[in-house]
mmCIF file of C-alpha atoms in Angstrom:
data_model
loop_
_atom_site.group_PDB
_atom_site.id
_atom_site.type_symbol
_atom_site.label_atom_id
_atom_site.label_comp_id
_atom_site.label_asym_id
_atom_site.label_seq_id
_atom_site.Cartn_x
_atom_site.Cartn_y
_atom_site.Cartn_z
ATOM 1 C CA MET A 1 126.577 261.881 122.542
ATOM 2 C CA VAL A 2 130.329 262.633 122.461
ATOM 3 C CA LEU A 3 130.157 266.346 122.300
ATOM 4 C CA ARG A 4 127.445 268.936 122.078
ATOM 5 C CA GLU A 5 126.356 269.985 118.660
ATOM 6 C CA ILE A 6 127.852 273.460 118.748
ATOM 7 C CA LYS A 7 128.987 275.558 115.837
ATOM 8 C CA THR A 8 132.443 275.798 114.469
ATOM 9 C CA GLU A 9 132.351 279.506 115.271
ATOM 10 C CA GLU A 10 131.911 278.605 118.980
ATOM 11 C CA TYR A 11 134.983 276.409 118.953
ATOM 12 C CA LEU A 12 136.935 279.099 117.330
ATOM 13 C CA ASP A 13 135.716 281.598 119.941
ATOM 14 C CA LEU A 14 136.643 279.139 122.726
ATOM 15 C CA ILE A 15 140.136 278.641 121.200
ATOM 16 C CA THR A 16 140.856 282.351 120.772
ATOM 17 C CA ALA A 17 139.703 283.042 124.317
ATOM 18 C CA SER A 18 141.855 280.286 125.745
ATOM 19 C CA LEU A 19 145.104 281.093 123.997
ATOM 20 C CA ASP A 20 147.306 284.103 124.596
ATOM 21 C CA SER A 21 147.869 286.573 121.721
ATOM 22 C CA SER A 22 151.479 285.545 121.042
ATOM 23 C CA THR A 23 150.367 281.912 120.510
ATOM 24 C CA LEU A 24 147.429 282.993 118.278
ATOM 25 C CA ASP A 25 149.822 285.138 116.166
ATOM 26 C CA ARG A 26 152.105 282.095 115.440
ATOM 27 C CA PRO A 27 151.984 281.136 111.669
ATOM 28 C CA ASP A 28 151.433 277.503 112.523
ATOM 29 C CA ILE A 29 148.516 278.293 114.829
ATOM 30 C CA VAL A 30 146.919 280.703 112.218
ATOM 31 C CA ARG A 31 147.199 277.967 109.668
ATOM 32 C CA LEU A 32 145.681 275.420 112.042
ATOM 33 C CA LEU A 33 142.750 277.765 112.867
ATOM 34 C CA ASN A 34 142.081 278.242 109.172
ATOM 35 C CA ASP A 35 141.986 274.471 108.710
ATOM 36 C CA PHE A 36 139.590 274.248 111.724
ATOM 37 C CA ALA A 37 137.284 276.918 110.280
ATOM 38 C CA GLU A 38 137.206 274.862 107.002
ATOM 39 C CA LYS A 39 136.593 271.600 109.034
ATOM 40 C CA ASN A 40 139.748 270.064 107.619
ATOM 41 C CA LEU A 41 140.280 267.754 110.591
ATOM 42 C CA GLN A 42 142.702 265.413 108.699
ATOM 43 C CA GLN A 43 145.114 268.199 108.021
ATOM 44 C CA ILE A 44 145.017 269.317 111.670
ATOM 45 C CA GLU A 45 145.668 265.708 112.797
ATOM 46 C CA ILE A 46 148.614 265.557 110.478
ATOM 47 C CA ASP A 47 150.143 268.742 111.794
ATOM 48 C CA CYS A 48 149.588 267.712 115.395
ATOM 49 C CA VAL A 49 151.365 264.400 114.837
ATOM 50 C CA LEU A 50 154.300 266.208 113.249
ATOM 51 C CA TRP A 51 154.427 268.576 116.308
ATOM 52 C CA ILE A 52 154.262 265.668 118.704
ATOM 53 C CA ASN A 53 157.044 263.863 116.880
ATOM 54 C CA GLU A 54 159.250 266.940 117.339
ATOM 55 C CA ASP A 55 158.141 267.414 121.003
ATOM 56 C CA SER A 56 156.179 264.816 122.705
ATOM 57 C CA ASP A 57 155.381 267.366 125.506
ATOM 58 C CA ASN A 58 153.520 269.690 123.192
ATOM 59 C CA SER A 59 150.371 270.083 125.266
ATOM 60 C CA LEU A 60 148.647 272.259 122.637
ATOM 61 C CA ALA A 61 149.231 269.603 119.929
ATOM 62 C CA TRP A 62 147.735 266.887 122.245
ATOM 63 C CA THR A 63 144.695 269.214 122.777
ATOM 64 C CA PHE A 64 143.936 269.799 119.232
ATOM 65 C CA LEU A 65 144.486 266.112 118.323
ATOM 66 C CA GLY A 66 142.179 265.183 121.178
ATOM 67 C CA LEU A 67 139.451 267.499 119.967
ATOM 68 C CA CYS A 68 139.689 266.215 116.497
ATOM 69 C CA LEU A 69 139.276 262.655 117.721
ATOM 70 C CA LEU A 70 136.275 263.653 119.808
ATOM 71 C CA LEU A 71 134.721 265.387 116.777
ATOM 72 C CA ARG A 72 135.190 262.236 114.876
ATOM 73 C CA GLY A 73 133.412 260.246 117.639
ATOM 74 C CA ASP A 74 136.467 258.573 119.146
ATOM 75 C CA GLU A 75 135.429 259.254 122.738
ATOM 76 C CA ASP A 76 137.942 257.296 124.779
ATOM 77 C CA GLU A 77 141.018 258.242 122.905
ATOM 78 C CA GLY A 78 139.910 261.838 122.506
ATOM 79 C CA THR A 79 139.363 262.364 126.272
ATOM 80 C CA ALA A 80 142.604 260.451 127.002
ATOM 81 C CA LEU A 81 144.524 262.903 124.918
ATOM 82 C CA LEU A 82 142.931 265.957 126.445
ATOM 83 C CA ASN A 83 143.827 264.652 129.941
ATOM 84 C CA ARG A 84 147.420 264.028 128.749
ATOM 85 C CA ALA A 85 147.373 267.704 127.590
ATOM 86 C CA VAL A 86 146.380 269.013 131.023
ATOM 87 C CA SER A 87 148.813 266.767 132.757
ATOM 88 C CA LEU A 88 151.623 268.198 130.555
ATOM 89 C CA ASP A 89 150.475 271.916 131.194
ATOM 90 C CA LYS A 90 148.518 272.708 134.178
ATOM 91 C CA THR A 91 147.590 276.062 132.656
ATOM 92 C CA ASN A 92 146.052 274.670 129.484
ATOM 93 C CA VAL A 93 142.536 276.123 129.952
ATOM 94 C CA PHE A 94 141.607 275.111 126.410
ATOM 95 C CA ALA A 95 141.924 271.418 127.288
ATOM 96 C CA MET A 96 140.208 271.952 130.609
ATOM 97 C CA ASN A 97 137.237 273.735 128.992
ATOM 98 C CA LEU A 98 136.889 270.898 126.393
ATOM 99 C CA LEU A 99 136.988 268.301 129.139
ATOM 100 C CA GLY A 100 134.353 270.300 131.153
ATOM 101 C CA ASP A 101 132.130 270.496 128.165
ATOM 102 C CA TYR A 102 132.491 266.865 127.331
ATOM 103 C CA HIS A 103 131.760 265.625 130.903
ATOM 104 C CA CYS A 104 128.817 267.937 131.444
ATOM 105 C CA THR A 105 127.355 266.825 128.023
ATOM 106 C CA ASN A 106 127.730 263.215 129.091
ATOM 107 C CA LYS A 107 126.069 263.764 132.428
ATOM 108 C CA ASP A 108 129.196 263.563 134.620
ATOM 109 C CA GLU A 109 128.369 267.052 136.059
ATOM 110 C CA LYS A 110 130.660 266.865 138.947
ATOM 111 C CA GLU A 111 133.691 266.131 136.874
ATOM 112 C CA GLY A 112 132.791 268.615 134.224
ATOM 113 C CA GLU A 113 132.143 271.517 136.605
ATOM 114 C CA ALA A 114 135.512 270.753 138.287
ATOM 115 C CA PHE A 115 137.251 271.320 135.078
ATOM 116 C CA PHE A 116 135.440 274.596 134.442
ATOM 117 C CA TRP A 117 136.279 275.928 137.966
ATOM 118 C CA TRP A 118 139.958 274.808 137.395
ATOM 119 C CA SER A 119 140.025 276.678 134.168
ATOM 120 C CA LEU A 120 138.618 279.910 135.831
ATOM 121 C CA ASP A 121 141.135 279.548 138.587
ATOM 122 C CA VAL A 122 143.985 279.522 136.111
ATOM 123 C CA LYS A 123 142.538 282.249 133.812
ATOM 124 C CA GLU A 124 139.789 284.690 134.864
ATOM 125 C CA GLY A 125 137.808 286.587 132.396
ATOM 126 C CA GLN A 126 136.582 283.653 130.335
ATOM 127 C CA VAL A 127 133.055 283.673 129.077
ATOM 128 C CA PHE A 128 132.799 280.036 127.826
ATOM 129 C CA PRO A 129 133.175 278.186 131.227
ATOM 130 C CA ASN A 130 131.044 280.769 133.017
ATOM 131 C CA LYS A 131 128.258 280.256 130.465
ATOM 132 C CA ARG A 132 128.433 276.470 130.704
ATOM 133 C CA LEU A 133 128.312 276.724 134.526
ATOM 134 C CA TYR A 134 125.192 278.963 134.229
ATOM 135 C CA TYR A 135 123.397 276.231 132.227
ATOM 136 C CA GLN A 136 124.507 273.588 134.733
ATOM 137 C CA PHE A 137 123.083 275.579 137.710
ATOM 138 C CA MET A 138 119.828 276.477 135.823
ATOM 139 C CA SER A 139 119.177 272.906 135.077
ATOM 140 C CA ARG A 140 119.346 272.224 138.931
ATOM 141 C CA LYS A 141 117.287 275.398 139.697
ATOM 142 C CA GLU A 142 120.412 276.716 141.627
ATOM 143 C CA TYR A 143 119.529 280.298 140.664
ATOM 144 C CA GLU A 144 121.809 282.101 143.205
ATOM 145 C CA LYS A 145 124.818 280.294 141.683
ATOM 146 C CA ALA A 146 123.591 280.934 138.205
ATOM 147 C CA LEU A 147 123.349 284.703 139.018
ATOM 148 C CA ARG A 148 126.899 284.718 140.313
ATOM 149 C CA VAL A 149 128.467 283.351 137.059
ATOM 150 C CA LEU A 150 126.231 285.778 135.086
ATOM 151 C CA GLU A 151 127.706 288.650 137.089
ATOM 152 C CA SER A 152 131.213 287.280 136.312
ATOM 153 C CA ILE A 153 130.277 287.547 132.572
ATOM 154 C CA LEU A 154 129.122 291.107 133.068
ATOM 155 C CA HIS A 155 132.545 291.979 134.474
ATOM 156 C CA ILE A 156 133.969 290.713 131.290
ATOM 157 C CA ASN A 157 131.524 292.560 129.009
ATOM 158 C CA GLN A 158 128.786 294.556 130.579
ATOM 159 C CA ASN A 159 127.131 295.202 127.217
ATOM 160 C CA ASP A 160 126.305 291.600 126.593
ATOM 161 C CA MET A 161 122.576 291.999 126.407
ATOM 162 C CA SER A 162 121.985 288.188 126.442
ATOM 163 C CA THR A 163 123.472 288.117 129.895
ATOM 164 C CA TRP A 164 121.139 290.831 131.134
ATOM 165 C CA VAL A 165 118.252 288.861 129.755
ATOM 166 C CA LYS A 166 119.382 285.746 131.494
ATOM 167 C CA ILE A 167 119.590 287.620 134.711
ATOM 168 C CA GLU A 168 115.996 288.826 134.286
ATOM 169 C CA SER A 169 114.945 285.275 133.518
ATOM 170 C CA CYS A 170 116.558 284.089 136.772
ATOM 171 C CA PHE A 171 114.712 286.839 138.743
ATOM 172 C CA SER A 172 111.445 285.595 137.317
ATOM 173 C CA LYS A 173 111.904 282.279 139.049
ATOM 174 C CA MET A 174 112.864 283.801 142.375
ATOM 175 C CA GLU A 175 111.247 285.780 145.141
ATOM 176 C CA PRO A 176 112.113 289.523 144.840
ATOM 177 C CA VAL A 177 113.526 289.710 148.313
ATOM 178 C CA GLY A 178 116.707 288.841 150.167
ATOM 179 C CA PHE A 179 119.344 287.594 147.769
ATOM 180 C CA VAL A 180 117.729 289.211 144.635
ATOM 181 C CA GLU A 181 117.527 292.709 146.369
ATOM 182 C CA GLY A 182 121.084 292.362 147.346
ATOM 183 C CA PHE A 183 122.045 291.158 143.793
ATOM 184 C CA VAL A 184 120.541 294.144 142.004
ATOM 185 C CA SER A 185 122.255 296.529 144.452
ATOM 186 C CA ARG A 186 125.556 294.869 143.405
ATOM 187 C CA LEU A 187 124.668 295.415 139.701
ATOM 188 C CA THR A 188 123.991 299.139 140.251
ATOM 189 C CA HIS A 189 127.223 299.363 142.246
ATOM 190 C CA PHE A 190 129.394 297.734 139.733
ATOM 191 C CA PHE A 191 127.606 298.886 136.646
ATOM 192 C CA PRO A 192 126.274 302.286 137.518
ATOM 193 C CA GLU A 193 126.304 303.694 133.940
ATOM 194 C CA HIS A 194 124.349 300.804 132.471
ATOM 195 C CA PRO A 195 120.541 301.453 132.225
ATOM 196 C CA ARG A 196 119.724 297.868 132.402
ATOM 197 C CA ALA A 197 121.077 297.568 135.995
ATOM 198 C CA TRP A 198 118.749 300.276 137.191
ATOM 199 C CA TYR A 199 115.793 298.924 135.199
ATOM 200 C CA LEU A 200 116.279 295.483 136.977
ATOM 201 C CA LYS A 201 116.545 297.265 140.322
ATOM 202 C CA GLY A 202 113.374 299.208 139.799
ATOM 203 C CA SER A 203 111.589 296.053 138.662
ATOM 204 C CA VAL A 204 112.736 294.094 141.731
ATOM 205 C CA LEU A 205 111.799 296.812 144.145
ATOM 206 C CA HIS A 206 108.500 297.271 142.443
ATOM 207 C CA GLY A 207 107.806 293.551 142.695
ATOM 208 C CA ALA A 208 108.583 293.658 146.351
ATOM 209 C CA GLY A 209 106.073 296.452 146.859
ATOM 210 C CA ARG A 210 108.547 299.281 147.445
#
């Protein structure tokens, strides 16, 4: 498997979350995103090659070209281009997230998670790498770490109900004492107006016999 089977909409969400608004408003990027939505990889590749011919240090062009190659199944060349993109721009979180997703999908978890953490160090407030880290931690039953990244997602959007559901799922696999009690106290502290935080706190305390 080269990349996970994820929807075009997910890639578009990742792209728009990774790039700043001034970049997203550029006519060439708008056109490229439209081509991506229509799965017109050939046109994207043509545009990227033209950009690279004009400026061989265009990190974003290398990133999109690498993604297209990965989607076509060219694993070695695709990852090589994404790594080149990161080497050209150490703030290119789009390429970092793609590399993180690729490596985690292909069982190189240490490498993949390193790219996700690097991406979050560069740009906080990203949902995609936090969600991918959550699934990594859950697969290893590292529930405390999973809860930490879920909390990070709530700080981005506390009304994301799927995140609250995931937190409750984590709790169901843990003892309702110690870390869990402290965690629900954090939730009510940071999200005092959200009823789900108080619901979870009540459930945890009830489970602990309080």
